[in-house]
Short mmCIF file of C-alpha atoms in Angstrom, two decimals:
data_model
loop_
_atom_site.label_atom_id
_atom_site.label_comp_id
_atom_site.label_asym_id
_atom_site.label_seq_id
_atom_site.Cartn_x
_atom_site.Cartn_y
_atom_site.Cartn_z
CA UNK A 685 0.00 0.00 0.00
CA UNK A 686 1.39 3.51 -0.97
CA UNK A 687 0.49 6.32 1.36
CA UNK A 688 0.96 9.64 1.67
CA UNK A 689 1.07 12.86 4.82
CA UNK A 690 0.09 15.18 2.16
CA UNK A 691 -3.61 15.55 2.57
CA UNK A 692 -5.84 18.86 1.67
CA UNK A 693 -9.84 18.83 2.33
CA UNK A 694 -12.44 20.91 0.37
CA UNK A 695 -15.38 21.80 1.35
CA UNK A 696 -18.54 19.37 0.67
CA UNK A 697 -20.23 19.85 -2.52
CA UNK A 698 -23.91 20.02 -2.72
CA UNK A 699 -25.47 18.11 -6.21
CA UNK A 700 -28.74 19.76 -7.46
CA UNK A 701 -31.12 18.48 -10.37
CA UNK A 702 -34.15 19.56 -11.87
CA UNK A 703 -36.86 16.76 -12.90
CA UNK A 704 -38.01 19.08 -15.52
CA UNK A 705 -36.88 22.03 -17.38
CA UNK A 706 -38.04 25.05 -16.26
CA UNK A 707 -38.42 23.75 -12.50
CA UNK A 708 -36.31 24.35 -9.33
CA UNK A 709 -33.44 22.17 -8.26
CA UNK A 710 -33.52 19.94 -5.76
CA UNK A 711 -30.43 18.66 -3.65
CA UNK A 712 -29.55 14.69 -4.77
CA UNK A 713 -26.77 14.30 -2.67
CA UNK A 714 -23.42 15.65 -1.26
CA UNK A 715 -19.73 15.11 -2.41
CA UNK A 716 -16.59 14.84 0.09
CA UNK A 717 -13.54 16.45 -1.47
CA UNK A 718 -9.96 15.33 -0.78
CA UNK A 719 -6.49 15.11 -2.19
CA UNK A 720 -4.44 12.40 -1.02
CA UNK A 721 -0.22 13.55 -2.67
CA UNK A 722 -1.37 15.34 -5.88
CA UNK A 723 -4.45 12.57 -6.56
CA UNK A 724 -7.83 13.99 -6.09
CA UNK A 725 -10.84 11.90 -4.01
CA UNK A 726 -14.24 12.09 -3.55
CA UNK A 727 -16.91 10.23 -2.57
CA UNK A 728 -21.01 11.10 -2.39
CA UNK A 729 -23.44 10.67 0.29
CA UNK A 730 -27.38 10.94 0.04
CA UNK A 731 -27.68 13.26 2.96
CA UNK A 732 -25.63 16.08 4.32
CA UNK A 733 -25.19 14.26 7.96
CA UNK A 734 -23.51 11.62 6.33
CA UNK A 735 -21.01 13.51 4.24
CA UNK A 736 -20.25 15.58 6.98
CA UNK A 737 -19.64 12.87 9.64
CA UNK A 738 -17.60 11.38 6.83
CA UNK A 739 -15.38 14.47 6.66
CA UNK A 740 -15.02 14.87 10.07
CA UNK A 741 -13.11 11.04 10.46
CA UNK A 742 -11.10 12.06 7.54
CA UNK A 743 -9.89 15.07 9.18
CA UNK A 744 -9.48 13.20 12.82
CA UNK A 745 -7.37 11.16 10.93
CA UNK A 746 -5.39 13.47 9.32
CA UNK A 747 -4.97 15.04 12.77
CA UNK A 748 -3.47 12.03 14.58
CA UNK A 749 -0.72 12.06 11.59
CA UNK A 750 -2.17 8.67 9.66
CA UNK A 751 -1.03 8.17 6.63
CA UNK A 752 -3.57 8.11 3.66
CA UNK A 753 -4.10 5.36 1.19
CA UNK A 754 -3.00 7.11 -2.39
CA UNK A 755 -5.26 4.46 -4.05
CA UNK A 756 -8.27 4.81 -2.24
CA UNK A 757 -7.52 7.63 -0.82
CA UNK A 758 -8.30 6.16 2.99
CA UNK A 759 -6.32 6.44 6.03
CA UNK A 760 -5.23 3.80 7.64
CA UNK A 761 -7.08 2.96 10.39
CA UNK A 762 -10.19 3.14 7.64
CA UNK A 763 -8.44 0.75 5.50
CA UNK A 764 -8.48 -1.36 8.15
CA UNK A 765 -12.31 -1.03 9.23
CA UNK A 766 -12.80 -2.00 5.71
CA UNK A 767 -11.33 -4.91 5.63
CA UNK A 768 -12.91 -6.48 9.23
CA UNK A 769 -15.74 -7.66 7.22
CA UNK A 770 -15.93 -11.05 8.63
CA UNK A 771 -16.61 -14.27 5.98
CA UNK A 772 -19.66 -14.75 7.25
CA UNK A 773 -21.19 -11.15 7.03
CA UNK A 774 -19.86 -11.33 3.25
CA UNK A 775 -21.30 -14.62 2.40
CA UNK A 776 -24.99 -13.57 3.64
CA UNK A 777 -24.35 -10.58 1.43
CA UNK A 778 -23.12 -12.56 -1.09
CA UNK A 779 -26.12 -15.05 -0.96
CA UNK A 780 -28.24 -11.93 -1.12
CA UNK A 781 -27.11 -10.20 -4.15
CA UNK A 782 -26.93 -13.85 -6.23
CA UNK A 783 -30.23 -15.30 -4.80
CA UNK A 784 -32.73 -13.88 -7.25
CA UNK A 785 -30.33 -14.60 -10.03
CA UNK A 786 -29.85 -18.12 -9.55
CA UNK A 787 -32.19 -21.13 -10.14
CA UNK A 788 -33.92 -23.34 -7.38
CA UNK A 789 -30.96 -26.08 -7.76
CA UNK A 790 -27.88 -23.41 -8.08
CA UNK A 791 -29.69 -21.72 -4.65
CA UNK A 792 -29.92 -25.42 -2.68
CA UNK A 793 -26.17 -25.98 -3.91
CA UNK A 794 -24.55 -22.19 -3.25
CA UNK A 795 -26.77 -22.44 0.58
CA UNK A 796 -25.25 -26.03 1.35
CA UNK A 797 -21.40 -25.02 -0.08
CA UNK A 798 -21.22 -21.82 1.98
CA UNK A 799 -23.27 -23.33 5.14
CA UNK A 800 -19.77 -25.65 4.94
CA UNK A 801 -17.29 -23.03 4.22
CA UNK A 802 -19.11 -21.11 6.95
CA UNK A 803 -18.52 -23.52 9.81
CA UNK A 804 -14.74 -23.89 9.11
CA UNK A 805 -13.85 -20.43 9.49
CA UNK A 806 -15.11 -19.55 12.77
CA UNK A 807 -12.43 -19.33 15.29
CA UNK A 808 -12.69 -21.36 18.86
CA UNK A 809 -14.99 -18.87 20.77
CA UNK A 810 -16.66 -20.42 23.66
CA UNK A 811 -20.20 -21.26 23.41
CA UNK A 812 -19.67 -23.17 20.19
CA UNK A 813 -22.77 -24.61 18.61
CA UNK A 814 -22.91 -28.20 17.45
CA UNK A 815 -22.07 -28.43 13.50
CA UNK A 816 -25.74 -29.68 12.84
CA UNK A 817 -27.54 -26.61 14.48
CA UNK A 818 -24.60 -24.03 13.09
CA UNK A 819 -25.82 -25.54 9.54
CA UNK A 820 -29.53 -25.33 10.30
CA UNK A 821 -29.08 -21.71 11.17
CA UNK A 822 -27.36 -20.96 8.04
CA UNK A 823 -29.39 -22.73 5.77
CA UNK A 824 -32.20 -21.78 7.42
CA UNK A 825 -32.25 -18.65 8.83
CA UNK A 826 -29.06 -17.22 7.86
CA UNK A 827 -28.72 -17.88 3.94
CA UNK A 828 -32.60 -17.14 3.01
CA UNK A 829 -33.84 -14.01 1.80
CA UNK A 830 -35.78 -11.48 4.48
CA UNK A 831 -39.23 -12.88 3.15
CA UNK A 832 -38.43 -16.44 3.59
CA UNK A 833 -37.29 -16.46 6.63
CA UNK A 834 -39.84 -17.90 9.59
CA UNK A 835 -39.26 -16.57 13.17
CA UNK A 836 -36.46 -18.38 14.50
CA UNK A 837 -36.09 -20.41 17.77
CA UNK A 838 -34.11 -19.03 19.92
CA UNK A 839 -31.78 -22.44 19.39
CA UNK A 840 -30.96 -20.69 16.24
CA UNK A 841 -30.58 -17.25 17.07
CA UNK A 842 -28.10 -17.95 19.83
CA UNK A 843 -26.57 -19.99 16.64
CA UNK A 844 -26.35 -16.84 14.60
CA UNK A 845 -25.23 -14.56 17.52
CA UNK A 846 -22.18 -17.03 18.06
CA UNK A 847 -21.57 -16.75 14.34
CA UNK A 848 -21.29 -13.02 14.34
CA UNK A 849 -19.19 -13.01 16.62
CA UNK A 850 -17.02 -15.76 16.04
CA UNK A 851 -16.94 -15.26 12.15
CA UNK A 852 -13.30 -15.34 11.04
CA UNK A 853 -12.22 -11.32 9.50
CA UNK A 854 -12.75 -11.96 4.89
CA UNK A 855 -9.00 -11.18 4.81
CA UNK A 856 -8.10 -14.00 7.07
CA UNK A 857 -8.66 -16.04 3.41
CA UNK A 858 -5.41 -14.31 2.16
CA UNK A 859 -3.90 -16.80 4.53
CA UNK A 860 -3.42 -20.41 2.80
CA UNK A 861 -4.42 -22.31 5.90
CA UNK A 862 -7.84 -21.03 5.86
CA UNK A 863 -8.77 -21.46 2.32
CA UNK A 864 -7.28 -24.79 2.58
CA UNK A 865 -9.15 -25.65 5.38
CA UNK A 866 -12.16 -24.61 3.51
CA UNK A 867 -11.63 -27.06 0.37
CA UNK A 868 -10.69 -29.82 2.44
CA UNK A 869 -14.18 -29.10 4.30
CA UNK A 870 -15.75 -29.53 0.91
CA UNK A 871 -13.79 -32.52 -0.22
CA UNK A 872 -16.07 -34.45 3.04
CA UNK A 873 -19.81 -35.50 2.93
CA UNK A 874 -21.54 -34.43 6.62
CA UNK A 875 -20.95 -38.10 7.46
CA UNK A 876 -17.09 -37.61 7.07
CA UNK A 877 -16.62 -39.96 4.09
CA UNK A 878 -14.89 -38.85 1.00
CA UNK A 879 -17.23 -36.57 -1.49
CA UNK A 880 -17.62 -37.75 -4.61
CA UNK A 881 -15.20 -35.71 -7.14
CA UNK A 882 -18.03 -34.15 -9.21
CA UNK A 883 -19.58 -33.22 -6.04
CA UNK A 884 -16.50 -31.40 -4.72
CA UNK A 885 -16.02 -29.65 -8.03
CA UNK A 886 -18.92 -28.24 -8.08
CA UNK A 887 -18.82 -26.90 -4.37
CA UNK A 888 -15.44 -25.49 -5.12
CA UNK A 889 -16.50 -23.65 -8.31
CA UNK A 890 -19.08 -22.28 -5.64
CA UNK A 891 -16.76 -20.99 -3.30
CA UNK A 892 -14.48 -20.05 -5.97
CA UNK A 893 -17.11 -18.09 -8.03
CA UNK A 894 -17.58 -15.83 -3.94
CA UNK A 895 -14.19 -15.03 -3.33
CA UNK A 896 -14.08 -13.76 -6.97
CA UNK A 897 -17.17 -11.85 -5.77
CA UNK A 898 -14.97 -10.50 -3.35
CA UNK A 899 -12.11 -9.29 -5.64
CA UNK A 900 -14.67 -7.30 -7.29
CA UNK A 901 -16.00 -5.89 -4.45
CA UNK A 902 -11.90 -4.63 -3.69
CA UNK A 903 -12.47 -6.92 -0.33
CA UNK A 904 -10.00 -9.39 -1.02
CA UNK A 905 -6.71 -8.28 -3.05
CA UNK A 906 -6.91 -11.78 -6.11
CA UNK A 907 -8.71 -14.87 -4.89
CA UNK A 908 -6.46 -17.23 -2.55
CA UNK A 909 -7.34 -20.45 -4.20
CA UNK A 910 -4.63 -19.72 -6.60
CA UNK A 911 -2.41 -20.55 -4.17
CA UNK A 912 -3.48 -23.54 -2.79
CA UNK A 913 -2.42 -26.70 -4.47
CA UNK A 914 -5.30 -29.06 -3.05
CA UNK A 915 -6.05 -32.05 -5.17
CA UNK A 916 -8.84 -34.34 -3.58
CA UNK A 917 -7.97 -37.47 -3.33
CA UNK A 918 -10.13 -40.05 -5.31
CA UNK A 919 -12.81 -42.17 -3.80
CA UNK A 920 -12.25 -45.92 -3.48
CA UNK A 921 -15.02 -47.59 -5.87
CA UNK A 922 -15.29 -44.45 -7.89
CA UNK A 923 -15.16 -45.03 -11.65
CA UNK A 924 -12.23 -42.87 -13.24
CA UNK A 925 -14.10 -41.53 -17.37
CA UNK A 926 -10.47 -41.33 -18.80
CA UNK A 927 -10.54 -45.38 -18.12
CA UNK A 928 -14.27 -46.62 -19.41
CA UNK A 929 -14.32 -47.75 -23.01
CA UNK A 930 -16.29 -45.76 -25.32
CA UNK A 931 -18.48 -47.11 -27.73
CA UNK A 932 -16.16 -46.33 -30.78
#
């Protein structure tokens, strides 16, 4: 990350628009102004409150000598509130925005990959919920839209409770160990046995497919399976196409 001490503020920038010529403006929102080194930042609110209040932790910051982001055009310690969005706050987004894009069978098979993903990377708070009741909470509570969600028991919200709290930080991911620990939770069935290698291909293309939801989102900095050189291993039994003899 490149920084910068150089930081100069302008004053907020109110955004009118008429709905029709001839007729008086009307305010649409308000624009903080910044330059971060010689690059100049903005970003709009809706109301004036927020923009303000937005200006004011840019200045604090300034103030206690942070250094500023020349990217983004952050200081630090906002950078760094950024990036506490825990995995399991982004995958409920995540199932959110995708949901009414995705068929019955792609929504039954993105709930059950990231109800998985989700129980792996929770640290060891205490309290823990059993693995069955942590997946009933996601799946159903948890990873269903507002208006298909039935009033929980309070089994389950104690369940989701422990989750927010417990939730490992998104960036934790940019660790191997973690994502690693996360295929290797999809390579199992819930009984523990070996997943069949269709199965687990699909569930990783899943995960894969959210953590490239992430990149875009500038939450994670490139998606971390690159790194991780996990091949499942095969399942006794399990009948290998390259070896089956075709009809011609």
């Amino acid at each position: 990350m490149t920084t910068s001490y150089k930081v100069k503020f302008w004053d907020i920038r109110t955004n009118t628009r008429a709905d029709k010529p001839g007729t008086k403006p009307r305010i649409v929102s308000h624009t903080v102004r910044w330059t971060v080194g010689s690059r100049e930042k903005s970003q709009t609110f809706k109301t004036k409150g927020l923009a303000e209040s937005f200006l004011s932790d840019l200045r604090q910051a300034a103030k206690k000598g942070e250094a500023f982001d020349l990217n983004n055009g952050l200081p630090a310690s906002m950078v760094k509130a950024k990036n506490a969005r825990t995995w399991y706050a982004f995958a409920v987004a995540y199932v959110r925005a995708w949901w009414p894009h995705a068929a019955a069978k792609s929504r039954e098979g993105m709930t059950d990959t990231l109800a998985t993903v989700t129980r792996v990377l929770a640290g060891d708070a205490p309290g823990r919920p059993s693995d069955e009741i942590i997946r009933r909470a996601l799946r159903e509570y948890s990873f269903l839209p507002d208006e298909r969600r039935q009033e929980p028991t309070a089994e389950i919200v104690r369940a989701v409770r422990w989750l927010e709290g417990a939730s490992l930080p998104l960036s934790a991911l940019e660790e191997t160990k973690h994502a690693r620990a996360a295929l290797e939770a999809l390579a199992l069935c819930l009984d523990g046995k070996p997943a069949a290698t269709s199965t687990y291909r699909r569930k990783r293309a899943v995960f894969h497919h959210a953590l490239e939801y992430a990149v875009e989102l500038e939450e994670l900095s490139a998606n971390p399976l690159h790194k991780v050189k996990f091949r499942k291993a095969k399942v006794s039994g399990e009948v290998d196409r390259r070896s089956v003899v075709s009809p011609s």
